[in-house]
mmCIF file of C-alpha atoms in Angstrom:
data_model
loop_
_atom_site.group_PDB
_atom_site.id
_atom_site.type_symbol
_atom_site.label_atom_id
_atom_site.label_comp_id
_atom_site.label_asym_id
_atom_site.label_seq_id
_atom_site.Cartn_x
_atom_site.Cartn_y
_atom_site.Cartn_z
ATOM 1 C CA MET A 1 13.983 -52.789 -1.288
ATOM 2 C CA SER A 2 16.471 -52.005 1.481
ATOM 3 C CA ARG A 3 18.872 -54.661 0.151
ATOM 4 C CA ARG A 4 18.851 -53.108 -3.336
ATOM 5 C CA VAL A 5 19.455 -49.646 -1.941
ATOM 6 C CA THR A 6 22.271 -50.888 0.305
ATOM 7 C CA TRP A 7 24.122 -52.677 -2.491
ATOM 8 C CA THR A 8 23.676 -50.070 -5.205
ATOM 9 C CA SER A 9 23.936 -46.866 -3.192
ATOM 10 C CA TRP A 10 27.157 -44.908 -2.837
ATOM 11 C CA PRO A 11 28.740 -44.057 0.475
ATOM 12 C CA SER A 12 27.447 -40.755 1.821
ATOM 13 C CA ARG A 13 28.901 -37.563 0.421
ATOM 14 C CA GLU A 14 30.370 -36.758 3.834
ATOM 15 C CA ALA A 15 32.101 -40.155 3.888
ATOM 16 C CA LEU A 16 33.575 -39.601 0.413
ATOM 17 C CA SER A 17 34.837 -36.114 1.253
ATOM 18 C CA ARG A 18 37.293 -34.946 3.868
ATOM 19 C CA GLU A 19 34.669 -32.973 5.784
ATOM 20 C CA GLY A 20 34.671 -33.706 9.469
ATOM 21 C CA ALA A 21 38.113 -35.320 9.430
ATOM 22 C CA THR A 22 40.292 -34.435 12.386
ATOM 23 C CA ARG A 23 43.687 -32.828 11.995
ATOM 24 C CA TYR A 24 45.317 -36.040 13.218
ATOM 25 C CA GLY A 25 43.387 -38.073 10.646
ATOM 26 C CA ARG A 26 44.432 -35.767 7.809
ATOM 27 C CA LEU A 27 48.065 -35.841 8.938
ATOM 28 C CA ARG A 28 48.005 -39.637 9.177
ATOM 29 C CA ALA A 29 46.534 -40.007 5.685
ATOM 30 C CA TRP A 30 49.024 -37.636 4.068
ATOM 31 C CA THR A 31 51.929 -39.224 5.932
ATOM 32 C CA GLY A 32 50.961 -42.652 4.622
ATOM 33 C CA ARG A 33 50.635 -41.398 1.043
ATOM 34 C CA VAL A 34 53.955 -39.599 1.100
ATOM 35 C CA PHE A 35 55.659 -42.619 2.656
ATOM 36 C CA VAL A 36 54.317 -45.082 0.080
ATOM 37 C CA THR A 37 55.103 -42.736 -2.818
ATOM 38 C CA GLY A 38 58.634 -42.120 -1.548
ATOM 39 C CA LEU A 39 59.212 -45.836 -1.004
ATOM 40 C CA LEU A 40 58.127 -46.676 -4.547
ATOM 41 C CA LEU A 41 60.296 -43.973 -6.080
ATOM 42 C CA TRP A 42 63.295 -45.065 -4.024
ATOM 43 C CA ARG A 43 62.879 -48.734 -4.971
ATOM 44 C CA GLY A 44 62.433 -47.876 -8.640
ATOM 45 C CA VAL A 45 65.433 -45.563 -8.840
ATOM 46 C CA SER A 46 67.778 -47.588 -6.630
ATOM 47 C CA GLU A 47 67.423 -50.871 -8.528
ATOM 48 C CA HIS A 48 68.369 -49.485 -11.982
ATOM 49 C CA PRO A 49 70.799 -46.961 -13.462
ATOM 50 C CA VAL A 50 69.542 -43.395 -13.211
ATOM 51 C CA LEU A 51 69.450 -42.761 -16.971
ATOM 52 C CA SER A 52 67.928 -46.107 -17.997
ATOM 53 C CA TRP A 53 64.491 -46.475 -19.582
ATOM 54 C CA ARG A 54 63.359 -48.683 -16.705
ATOM 55 C CA THR A 55 64.054 -45.928 -14.216
ATOM 56 C CA LEU A 56 62.068 -43.559 -16.422
ATOM 57 C CA PHE A 57 59.231 -46.080 -16.512
ATOM 58 C CA ASP A 58 59.278 -46.418 -12.734
ATOM 59 C CA VAL A 59 59.097 -42.630 -12.195
ATOM 60 C CA VAL A 60 56.316 -42.209 -14.776
ATOM 61 C CA ALA A 61 54.406 -45.159 -13.323
ATOM 62 C CA VAL A 62 54.580 -43.837 -9.752
ATOM 63 C CA THR A 63 53.581 -40.357 -10.912
ATOM 64 C CA GLY A 64 50.709 -41.868 -12.876
ATOM 65 C CA CYS A 65 49.578 -43.734 -9.761
ATOM 66 C CA VAL A 66 49.511 -40.514 -7.730
ATOM 67 C CA LEU A 67 47.539 -38.679 -10.417
ATOM 68 C CA GLY A 68 45.234 -41.661 -10.859
ATOM 69 C CA VAL A 69 44.439 -41.749 -7.142
ATOM 70 C CA TRP A 70 43.643 -38.021 -7.176
ATOM 71 C CA VAL A 71 41.390 -38.376 -10.245
ATOM 72 C CA PHE A 72 39.687 -41.441 -8.766
ATOM 73 C CA PHE A 73 38.922 -39.600 -5.532
ATOM 74 C CA ARG A 74 37.425 -36.676 -7.472
ATOM 75 C CA LEU A 75 35.311 -38.955 -9.668
ATOM 76 C CA THR A 76 33.951 -40.967 -6.769
ATOM 77 C CA LEU A 77 33.172 -37.753 -4.895
ATOM 78 C CA ALA A 78 31.071 -36.756 -7.928
ATOM 79 C CA ARG A 79 29.635 -40.318 -7.933
ATOM 80 C CA ARG A 80 30.598 -41.066 -11.516
ATOM 81 C CA LEU A 81 30.709 -44.843 -11.547
ATOM 82 C CA TRP A 82 31.832 -45.785 -15.063
ATOM 83 C CA THR A 83 34.729 -43.337 -15.267
ATOM 84 C CA SER A 84 35.808 -44.460 -11.805
ATOM 85 C CA LEU A 85 35.822 -48.060 -13.015
ATOM 86 C CA LEU A 86 37.928 -47.031 -16.034
ATOM 87 C CA ILE A 87 40.505 -45.518 -13.679
ATOM 88 C CA LEU A 88 40.663 -48.775 -11.722
ATOM 89 C CA LEU A 89 40.964 -50.754 -14.961
ATOM 90 C CA ALA A 90 43.880 -48.521 -16.001
ATOM 91 C CA ALA A 91 45.465 -49.157 -12.601
ATOM 92 C CA ALA A 92 45.155 -52.912 -13.150
ATOM 93 C CA GLY A 93 46.851 -52.548 -16.525
ATOM 94 C CA LEU A 94 49.643 -50.548 -14.876
ATOM 95 C CA ALA A 95 50.096 -53.328 -12.310
ATOM 96 C CA VAL A 96 50.442 -55.912 -15.070
ATOM 97 C CA ALA A 97 52.967 -53.713 -16.921
ATOM 98 C CA ALA A 98 54.943 -53.174 -13.711
ATOM 99 C CA ARG A 99 55.034 -56.933 -13.186
ATOM 100 C CA VAL A 100 56.305 -57.478 -16.746
ATOM 101 C CA VAL A 101 59.166 -54.996 -16.395
ATOM 102 C CA GLY A 102 60.086 -56.384 -12.985
ATOM 103 C CA PHE A 103 58.771 -53.570 -10.783
ATOM 104 C CA ASP A 104 57.117 -56.084 -8.451
ATOM 105 C CA VAL A 105 56.747 -53.691 -5.512
ATOM 106 C CA LEU A 106 54.676 -51.255 -7.590
ATOM 107 C CA ALA A 107 52.547 -54.113 -8.926
ATOM 108 C CA VAL A 108 51.764 -55.365 -5.420
ATOM 109 C CA VAL A 109 50.983 -51.858 -4.125
ATOM 110 C CA VAL A 110 48.669 -51.143 -7.073
ATOM 111 C CA TRP A 111 46.765 -54.426 -6.668
ATOM 112 C CA CYS A 112 46.338 -53.824 -2.938
ATOM 113 C CA GLY A 113 45.368 -50.194 -3.485
ATOM 114 C CA VAL A 114 42.671 -51.146 -6.009
ATOM 115 C CA VAL A 115 41.147 -53.578 -3.505
ATOM 116 C CA VAL A 116 41.112 -51.078 -0.647
ATOM 117 C CA VAL A 117 39.870 -47.985 -2.521
ATOM 118 C CA ALA A 118 37.194 -49.968 -4.349
ATOM 119 C CA LEU A 119 35.774 -51.282 -1.097
ATOM 120 C CA ARG A 120 36.209 -47.869 0.513
ATOM 121 C CA ARG A 121 34.599 -45.619 -2.115
ATOM 122 C CA LEU A 122 32.422 -47.574 -4.559
ATOM 123 C CA PRO A 123 28.903 -49.014 -4.171
ATOM 124 C CA TRP A 124 29.015 -52.579 -2.908
ATOM 125 C CA ALA A 125 27.622 -53.949 -6.174
ATOM 126 C CA ALA A 126 30.654 -52.551 -8.024
ATOM 127 C CA ALA A 127 33.219 -52.726 -5.210
ATOM 128 C CA VAL A 128 32.980 -56.472 -4.576
ATOM 129 C CA PRO A 129 33.607 -57.603 -8.212
ATOM 130 C CA VAL A 130 36.420 -55.066 -8.628
ATOM 131 C CA ALA A 131 38.050 -56.121 -5.357
ATOM 132 C CA ALA A 132 37.686 -59.784 -6.251
ATOM 133 C CA GLY A 133 39.319 -59.232 -9.657
ATOM 134 C CA ALA A 134 42.146 -57.265 -8.079
ATOM 135 C CA LEU A 135 42.707 -60.031 -5.514
ATOM 136 C CA VAL A 136 42.863 -62.622 -8.301
ATOM 137 C CA GLY A 137 45.442 -60.490 -10.125
ATOM 138 C CA TYR A 138 47.418 -60.144 -6.911
ATOM 139 C CA ALA A 139 47.301 -63.918 -6.277
ATOM 140 C CA ALA A 140 48.384 -64.636 -9.864
ATOM 141 C CA THR A 141 51.383 -62.308 -9.740
ATOM 142 C CA ALA A 142 52.464 -62.807 -6.118
ATOM 143 C CA ASP A 143 55.245 -65.227 -5.300
ATOM 144 C CA ASP A 144 53.909 -66.056 -1.831
ATOM 145 C CA THR A 145 52.449 -69.394 -0.784
ATOM 146 C CA TRP A 146 48.710 -69.776 -0.992
ATOM 147 C CA PRO A 147 48.095 -69.485 2.794
ATOM 148 C CA THR A 148 50.017 -66.192 2.807
ATOM 149 C CA THR A 149 48.159 -64.994 -0.274
ATOM 150 C CA ALA A 150 44.787 -65.957 1.251
ATOM 151 C CA ALA A 151 45.608 -64.211 4.521
ATOM 152 C CA THR A 152 46.744 -61.097 2.647
ATOM 153 C CA ALA A 153 43.574 -61.088 0.545
ATOM 154 C CA ALA A 154 41.380 -61.428 3.634
ATOM 155 C CA GLY A 155 43.328 -58.662 5.381
ATOM 156 C CA LEU A 156 42.926 -56.318 2.398
ATOM 157 C CA PHE A 157 39.182 -56.989 2.228
ATOM 158 C CA LEU A 158 38.857 -56.381 5.957
ATOM 159 C CA LEU A 159 40.944 -53.191 5.743
ATOM 160 C CA GLY A 160 38.776 -51.769 2.960
ATOM 161 C CA HIS A 161 35.613 -52.627 4.847
ATOM 162 C CA VAL A 162 36.895 -51.065 8.086
ATOM 163 C CA LEU A 163 37.934 -47.888 6.290
ATOM 164 C CA ARG A 164 34.477 -47.702 4.718
ATOM 165 C CA LEU A 165 32.783 -48.116 8.100
ATOM 166 C CA ASP A 166 35.081 -45.486 9.628
ATOM 167 C CA ALA A 167 34.256 -43.014 6.853
ATOM 168 C CA GLU A 168 30.528 -43.666 7.212
ATOM 169 C CA ALA A 169 30.755 -43.166 10.977
ATOM 170 C CA ARG A 170 32.567 -39.869 10.407
ATOM 171 C CA GLY A 171 29.905 -38.841 7.884
ATOM 172 C CA ASN A 172 27.110 -39.724 10.299
ATOM 173 C CA ALA A 173 28.801 -37.748 13.068
ATOM 174 C CA LEU A 174 29.150 -34.756 10.753
ATOM 175 C CA ARG A 175 25.489 -34.920 9.758
ATOM 176 C CA LEU A 176 24.443 -35.158 13.390
ATOM 177 C CA GLN A 177 26.646 -32.170 14.198
ATOM 178 C CA LEU A 178 25.070 -30.147 11.395
ATOM 179 C CA ARG A 179 21.583 -31.121 12.531
ATOM 180 C CA GLU A 180 22.411 -30.204 16.113
ATOM 181 C CA ARG A 181 23.774 -26.855 14.965
ATOM 182 C CA ALA A 182 20.626 -26.229 12.927
ATOM 183 C CA ALA A 183 18.480 -27.203 15.907
ATOM 184 C CA LEU A 184 20.414 -24.819 18.167
ATOM 185 C CA GLU A 185 20.027 -22.027 15.632
ATOM 186 C CA ALA A 186 16.306 -22.731 15.367
ATOM 187 C CA GLN A 187 16.060 -22.791 19.159
ATOM 188 C CA ALA A 188 17.880 -19.471 19.414
ATOM 189 C CA GLU A 189 15.615 -17.968 16.760
ATOM 190 C CA SER A 190 12.552 -19.291 18.566
ATOM 191 C CA ALA A 191 13.827 -17.856 21.847
ATOM 192 C CA ALA A 192 14.379 -14.490 20.167
ATOM 193 C CA LEU A 193 10.860 -14.539 18.720
ATOM 194 C CA THR A 194 9.454 -15.496 22.106
ATOM 195 C CA GLU A 195 11.347 -12.653 23.735
ATOM 196 C CA ARG A 196 10.060 -10.207 21.136
ATOM 197 C CA ALA A 197 6.517 -11.414 21.701
ATOM 198 C CA ARG A 198 6.952 -11.021 25.451
ATOM 199 C CA ILE A 199 8.258 -7.486 25.069
ATOM 200 C CA ALA A 200 5.431 -6.649 22.681
ATOM 201 C CA ARG A 201 2.885 -8.086 25.119
ATOM 202 C CA GLU A 202 4.334 -6.054 28.000
ATOM 203 C CA MET A 203 4.313 -2.835 25.993
ATOM 204 C CA HIS A 204 0.791 -3.538 24.748
ATOM 205 C CA ASP A 205 -0.531 -4.099 28.257
ATOM 206 C CA VAL A 206 1.090 -0.975 29.650
ATOM 207 C CA LEU A 207 0.178 1.327 26.785
ATOM 208 C CA ALA A 208 -3.349 -0.030 26.366
ATOM 209 C CA HIS A 209 -4.091 0.556 30.047
ATOM 210 C CA SER A 210 -2.467 3.988 30.229
ATOM 211 C CA LEU A 211 -3.632 5.397 26.901
ATOM 212 C CA SER A 212 -7.210 4.170 27.274
ATOM 213 C CA ALA A 213 -7.462 5.864 30.681
ATOM 214 C CA GLN A 214 -5.963 9.077 29.322
ATOM 215 C CA LEU A 215 -8.395 8.976 26.396
ATOM 216 C CA VAL A 216 -11.342 8.752 28.780
ATOM 217 C CA HIS A 217 -10.196 11.803 30.759
ATOM 218 C CA LEU A 218 -9.340 13.829 27.669
ATOM 219 C CA GLU A 219 -12.657 12.979 26.036
ATOM 220 C CA ALA A 220 -14.435 14.079 29.195
ATOM 221 C CA ALA A 221 -12.448 17.316 29.181
ATOM 222 C CA ARG A 222 -13.430 17.918 25.546
ATOM 223 C CA LEU A 223 -17.105 17.447 26.331
ATOM 224 C CA LEU A 224 -16.834 19.815 29.287
ATOM 225 C CA ILE A 225 -15.186 22.444 27.100
ATOM 226 C CA GLU A 226 -17.947 22.109 24.475
ATOM 227 C CA ARG A 227 -20.564 22.581 27.209
ATOM 228 C CA ASP A 228 -18.752 25.620 28.671
ATOM 229 C CA ALA A 229 -18.327 23.867 31.993
ATOM 230 C CA GLU A 230 -16.478 25.388 34.915
ATOM 231 C CA ARG A 231 -12.729 25.762 34.646
ATOM 232 C CA GLU A 232 -12.099 23.664 37.746
ATOM 233 C CA ARG A 233 -13.946 20.672 36.334
ATOM 234 C CA ILE A 234 -12.025 20.851 33.053
ATOM 235 C CA LEU A 235 -8.735 21.254 34.884
ATOM 236 C CA GLU A 236 -9.564 18.255 37.049
ATOM 237 C CA ARG A 237 -9.880 16.040 33.972
ATOM 238 C CA VAL A 238 -6.673 17.381 32.423
ATOM 239 C CA VAL A 239 -4.777 16.804 35.667
ATOM 240 C CA ALA A 240 -6.160 13.282 35.852
ATOM 241 C CA ALA A 241 -5.017 12.614 32.283
ATOM 242 C CA ARG A 242 -1.568 13.938 33.111
ATOM 243 C CA ALA A 243 -1.418 11.695 36.170
ATOM 244 C CA MET A 244 -2.334 8.697 34.016
ATOM 245 C CA ALA A 245 0.411 9.653 31.558
ATOM 246 C CA ARG A 246 2.971 9.758 34.363
ATOM 247 C CA GLU A 247 1.722 6.448 35.722
ATOM 248 C CA GLY A 248 1.952 4.914 32.252
ATOM 249 C CA LEU A 249 5.503 6.171 31.837
ATOM 250 C CA ALA A 250 6.468 4.729 35.212
ATOM 251 C CA GLU A 251 4.852 1.398 34.318
ATOM 252 C CA THR A 252 6.713 1.343 31.004
ATOM 253 C CA ARG A 253 10.041 1.871 32.774
ATOM 254 C CA GLN A 254 9.104 -0.776 35.305
ATOM 255 C CA ALA A 255 8.211 -3.244 32.546
ATOM 256 C CA LEU A 256 11.534 -2.658 30.792
ATOM 257 C CA SER A 257 13.364 -3.126 34.092
ATOM 258 C CA ALA A 258 11.479 -6.369 34.673
ATOM 259 C CA LEU A 259 12.452 -7.612 31.232
ATOM 260 C CA ARG A 260 16.084 -6.941 32.121
ATOM 261 C CA GLY A 261 15.660 -8.656 35.497
ATOM 262 C CA GLU A 262 16.372 -5.450 37.439
ATOM 263 C CA THR A 263 13.169 -5.247 39.487
ATOM 264 C CA ALA A 264 12.741 -5.615 43.224
ATOM 265 C CA PRO A 265 11.334 -8.870 44.679
ATOM 266 C CA VAL A 266 7.651 -9.493 44.025
ATOM 267 C CA GLU A 267 6.628 -9.196 47.673
ATOM 268 C CA GLU A 268 8.166 -5.709 47.892
ATOM 269 C CA TYR A 269 6.274 -4.635 44.795
ATOM 270 C CA LEU A 270 3.011 -5.955 46.264
ATOM 271 C CA ARG A 271 3.595 -4.050 49.498
ATOM 272 C CA ASP A 272 4.321 -0.856 47.563
ATOM 273 C CA LEU A 273 1.197 -1.424 45.516
ATOM 274 C CA ALA A 274 -0.903 -2.096 48.623
ATOM 275 C CA ALA A 275 0.458 1.065 50.285
ATOM 276 C CA LEU A 276 -1.552 3.112 47.797
ATOM 277 C CA THR A 277 -4.727 1.886 49.523
ATOM 278 C CA GLU A 278 -5.031 1.821 53.301
ATOM 279 C CA ALA A 279 -7.554 -1.020 53.247
ATOM 280 C CA THR A 280 -5.169 -3.432 51.482
ATOM 281 C CA ALA A 281 -3.228 -6.118 53.411
ATOM 282 C CA VAL A 282 -0.413 -8.317 52.074
ATOM 283 C CA GLU A 283 0.422 -11.847 53.293
ATOM 284 C CA VAL A 284 3.461 -13.835 52.097
ATOM 285 C CA GLY A 285 3.901 -17.548 52.747
ATOM 286 C CA GLY A 286 6.387 -20.247 51.811
ATOM 287 C CA GLU A 287 10.139 -20.155 51.275
ATOM 288 C CA ARG A 288 10.943 -17.014 49.361
ATOM 289 C CA ARG A 289 13.068 -17.319 46.218
ATOM 290 C CA ALA A 290 13.847 -15.451 43.042
ATOM 291 C CA LEU A 291 11.286 -15.848 40.252
ATOM 292 C CA SER A 292 11.808 -15.810 36.533
ATOM 293 C CA ALA A 293 11.194 -12.500 34.783
ATOM 294 C CA GLU A 294 8.040 -13.874 33.106
ATOM 295 C CA ALA A 295 6.527 -15.241 36.331
ATOM 296 C CA ALA A 296 7.380 -12.136 38.362
ATOM 297 C CA GLN A 297 5.947 -9.810 35.736
ATOM 298 C CA THR A 298 2.753 -11.864 35.497
ATOM 299 C CA VAL A 299 2.246 -11.674 39.281
ATOM 300 C CA ARG A 300 2.785 -7.907 39.169
ATOM 301 C CA ARG A 301 0.382 -7.378 36.277
ATOM 302 C CA VAL A 302 -2.391 -9.512 37.774
ATOM 303 C CA ALA A 303 -2.106 -7.778 41.149
ATOM 304 C CA GLN A 304 -2.141 -4.368 39.489
ATOM 305 C CA GLU A 305 -5.153 -5.182 37.313
ATOM 306 C CA ALA A 306 -7.077 -6.737 40.201
ATOM 307 C CA LEU A 307 -6.534 -3.703 42.453
ATOM 308 C CA THR A 308 -7.484 -1.379 39.593
ATOM 309 C CA ASN A 309 -10.753 -3.284 39.216
ATOM 310 C CA VAL A 310 -11.371 -3.045 42.949
ATOM 311 C CA ARG A 311 -10.898 0.744 42.920
ATOM 312 C CA ARG A 312 -13.166 0.961 39.892
ATOM 313 C CA HIS A 313 -16.013 -1.367 40.943
ATOM 314 C CA ALA A 314 -15.754 -1.545 44.753
ATOM 315 C CA PRO A 315 -14.073 1.658 45.943
ATOM 316 C CA GLY A 316 -13.154 1.630 49.616
ATOM 317 C CA ALA A 317 -13.499 -2.138 49.921
ATOM 318 C CA ARG A 318 -11.100 -4.075 52.117
ATOM 319 C CA VAL A 319 -8.605 -6.096 50.032
ATOM 320 C CA ARG A 320 -6.281 -8.945 50.964
ATOM 321 C CA LEU A 321 -3.294 -10.007 48.813
ATOM 322 C CA ARG A 322 -1.837 -13.409 49.616
ATOM 323 C CA LEU A 323 1.379 -14.581 47.891
ATOM 324 C CA ALA A 324 2.420 -18.205 48.427
ATOM 325 C CA TYR A 325 5.717 -19.760 47.311
ATOM 326 C CA GLU A 326 5.000 -23.409 46.509
ATOM 327 C CA PRO A 327 7.635 -26.045 45.590
ATOM 328 C CA ALA A 328 7.123 -25.690 41.832
ATOM 329 C CA HIS A 329 4.692 -22.778 41.565
ATOM 330 C CA VAL A 330 3.914 -19.369 42.934
ATOM 331 C CA ALA A 331 0.293 -18.584 43.819
ATOM 332 C CA LEU A 332 -1.347 -15.201 44.202
ATOM 333 C CA GLU A 333 -4.816 -14.542 45.607
ATOM 334 C CA ILE A 334 -6.458 -11.103 45.593
ATOM 335 C CA ARG A 335 -9.737 -10.981 47.485
ATOM 336 C CA ASP A 336 -11.900 -7.905 47.998
ATOM 337 C CA PHE A 337 -14.679 -7.832 50.608
ATOM 338 C CA GLY A 338 -16.674 -5.000 49.076
ATOM 339 C CA ALA A 339 -20.422 -5.086 48.432
ATOM 340 C CA ALA A 340 -20.239 -3.452 45.013
ATOM 341 C CA ARG A 341 -19.786 -5.750 42.068
ATOM 342 C CA ASP A 342 -18.928 -5.389 38.405
ATOM 343 C CA PRO A 343 -22.119 -6.088 36.422
ATOM 344 C CA GLY A 344 -19.993 -7.736 33.771
ATOM 345 C CA ARG A 345 -18.796 -10.421 36.173
ATOM 346 C CA ASP A 346 -20.925 -13.515 36.524
ATOM 347 C CA GLY A 347 -21.025 -16.342 38.982
ATOM 348 C CA GLY A 348 -19.346 -18.740 36.594
ATOM 349 C CA GLY A 349 -16.006 -17.067 37.005
ATOM 350 C CA ARG A 350 -15.888 -15.868 33.401
ATOM 351 C CA VAL A 351 -14.129 -12.622 32.671
ATOM 352 C CA PRO A 352 -15.673 -10.301 30.084
ATOM 353 C CA ALA A 353 -13.544 -9.350 27.104
ATOM 354 C CA GLY A 354 -12.058 -5.907 27.343
ATOM 355 C CA SER A 355 -9.337 -3.924 25.687
ATOM 356 C CA GLY A 356 -6.803 -6.711 26.082
ATOM 357 C CA TYR A 357 -5.365 -5.359 29.321
ATOM 358 C CA GLY A 358 -8.065 -6.723 31.637
ATOM 359 C CA LEU A 359 -8.311 -9.964 33.506
ATOM 360 C CA LEU A 360 -8.878 -11.845 30.270
ATOM 361 C CA GLY A 361 -5.486 -10.665 29.039
ATOM 362 C CA MET A 362 -3.967 -11.680 32.368
ATOM 363 C CA ARG A 363 -5.468 -15.153 32.045
ATOM 364 C CA GLU A 364 -3.940 -15.524 28.585
ATOM 365 C CA ARG A 365 -0.585 -14.396 29.990
ATOM 366 C CA ALA A 366 -0.784 -17.038 32.733
ATOM 367 C CA GLU A 367 -1.709 -19.776 30.263
ATOM 368 C CA LEU A 368 1.286 -18.903 28.073
ATOM 369 C CA LEU A 369 3.486 -19.731 31.071
ATOM 370 C CA GLY A 370 1.661 -23.005 31.732
ATOM 371 C CA GLY A 371 -0.281 -21.571 34.664
ATOM 372 C CA THR A 372 -3.910 -20.821 35.468
ATOM 373 C CA MET A 373 -5.952 -17.809 36.559
ATOM 374 C CA GLU A 374 -9.509 -17.746 37.875
ATOM 375 C CA ALA A 375 -11.642 -14.718 38.683
ATOM 376 C CA GLY A 376 -15.177 -14.538 40.059
ATOM 377 C CA PRO A 377 -17.359 -13.871 43.093
ATOM 378 C CA ASP A 378 -17.533 -16.157 46.105
ATOM 379 C CA GLU A 379 -19.178 -16.035 49.532
ATOM 380 C CA GLU A 380 -16.886 -13.328 50.942
ATOM 381 C CA GLY A 381 -16.509 -11.112 47.877
ATOM 382 C CA PHE A 382 -14.723 -11.169 44.564
ATOM 383 C CA VAL A 383 -11.529 -13.182 44.278
ATOM 384 C CA VAL A 384 -8.759 -13.505 41.673
ATOM 385 C CA ARG A 385 -6.492 -16.563 41.898
ATOM 386 C CA LEU A 386 -3.254 -16.909 39.907
ATOM 387 C CA ARG A 387 -0.919 -19.903 39.839
ATOM 388 C CA VAL A 388 2.136 -20.040 37.547
ATOM 389 C CA PRO A 389 5.251 -22.257 37.434
ATOM 390 C CA ALA A 390 8.248 -20.745 39.157
#
């Protein structure tokens, strides 16, 4: 099957066209064509009187050769085999006519050109018989000795084969370049989609946390108003909702800054976060280094969510934050030593599903980065452990 395809298939479209050719290659090809055409015209005109019919024949024959080459190139580019073969047959007839009228140089050039272009641009099944016929015509009309004729024939066959291989190599390089360009474009598009998803995830986490807390306070304020509660109690809920709105706005700005890589180091953020609670201590170990925006933001979010859970389920408990810079990862451990526990947490370390901003959402964020997050009670309290590549 592969042999049939190899012998009957055309050269690739890139090999038949000029796509991918260097400027030097184009200049070399055109220089050779102009030189051969000029040489033929000069030999035809210089050997006969200017106004003779033989000079007219020489000019028409050379012009016909140029047009024939152009038509042949267009036909082979369109992969039209039979019309291409008719052009080569017409070229063979022109070579015979040139030999009859004594224009031997044109005859030799046409025979050699048929051999080379056939091997260069036709399927092997058609190129080999055409080249062989052209070589026989060349040997029959040439005045050289048979060793010279045989060497010339072998050289022409080798030249056509080398030009074919060179064109195929150029076509393969062009296809690889196009595939690489498409892969880079797909990679850039994937990176853009990933970045959009990351931004959407950040905004979702911030807004879900802030708006859900505001909704709780505002709903409580509404119930107090319906029950004609005291003004101070209603105002307390409204003030709490306003504080949550401000905190949400600050978190949104912080998330956008993190996405732009404009945030402070993670350890500074953890110390600022721990300063909000007197019972929170921060420990940093390992060689400090800059983290990627994704890793740094994940550490911030997990620490923030863990401390929020501590304030909610074990208020006043002593908390320890430990950040460790490992060779290929960064690890964060948040441990609270309070007696109160979230009823939704179990001993298996499973995190109950929430609004998407809780520890379950943080675990999904860590897994997207190729990291892990565990949360659950142990002997000393409740502990959250995060480990992400960095």
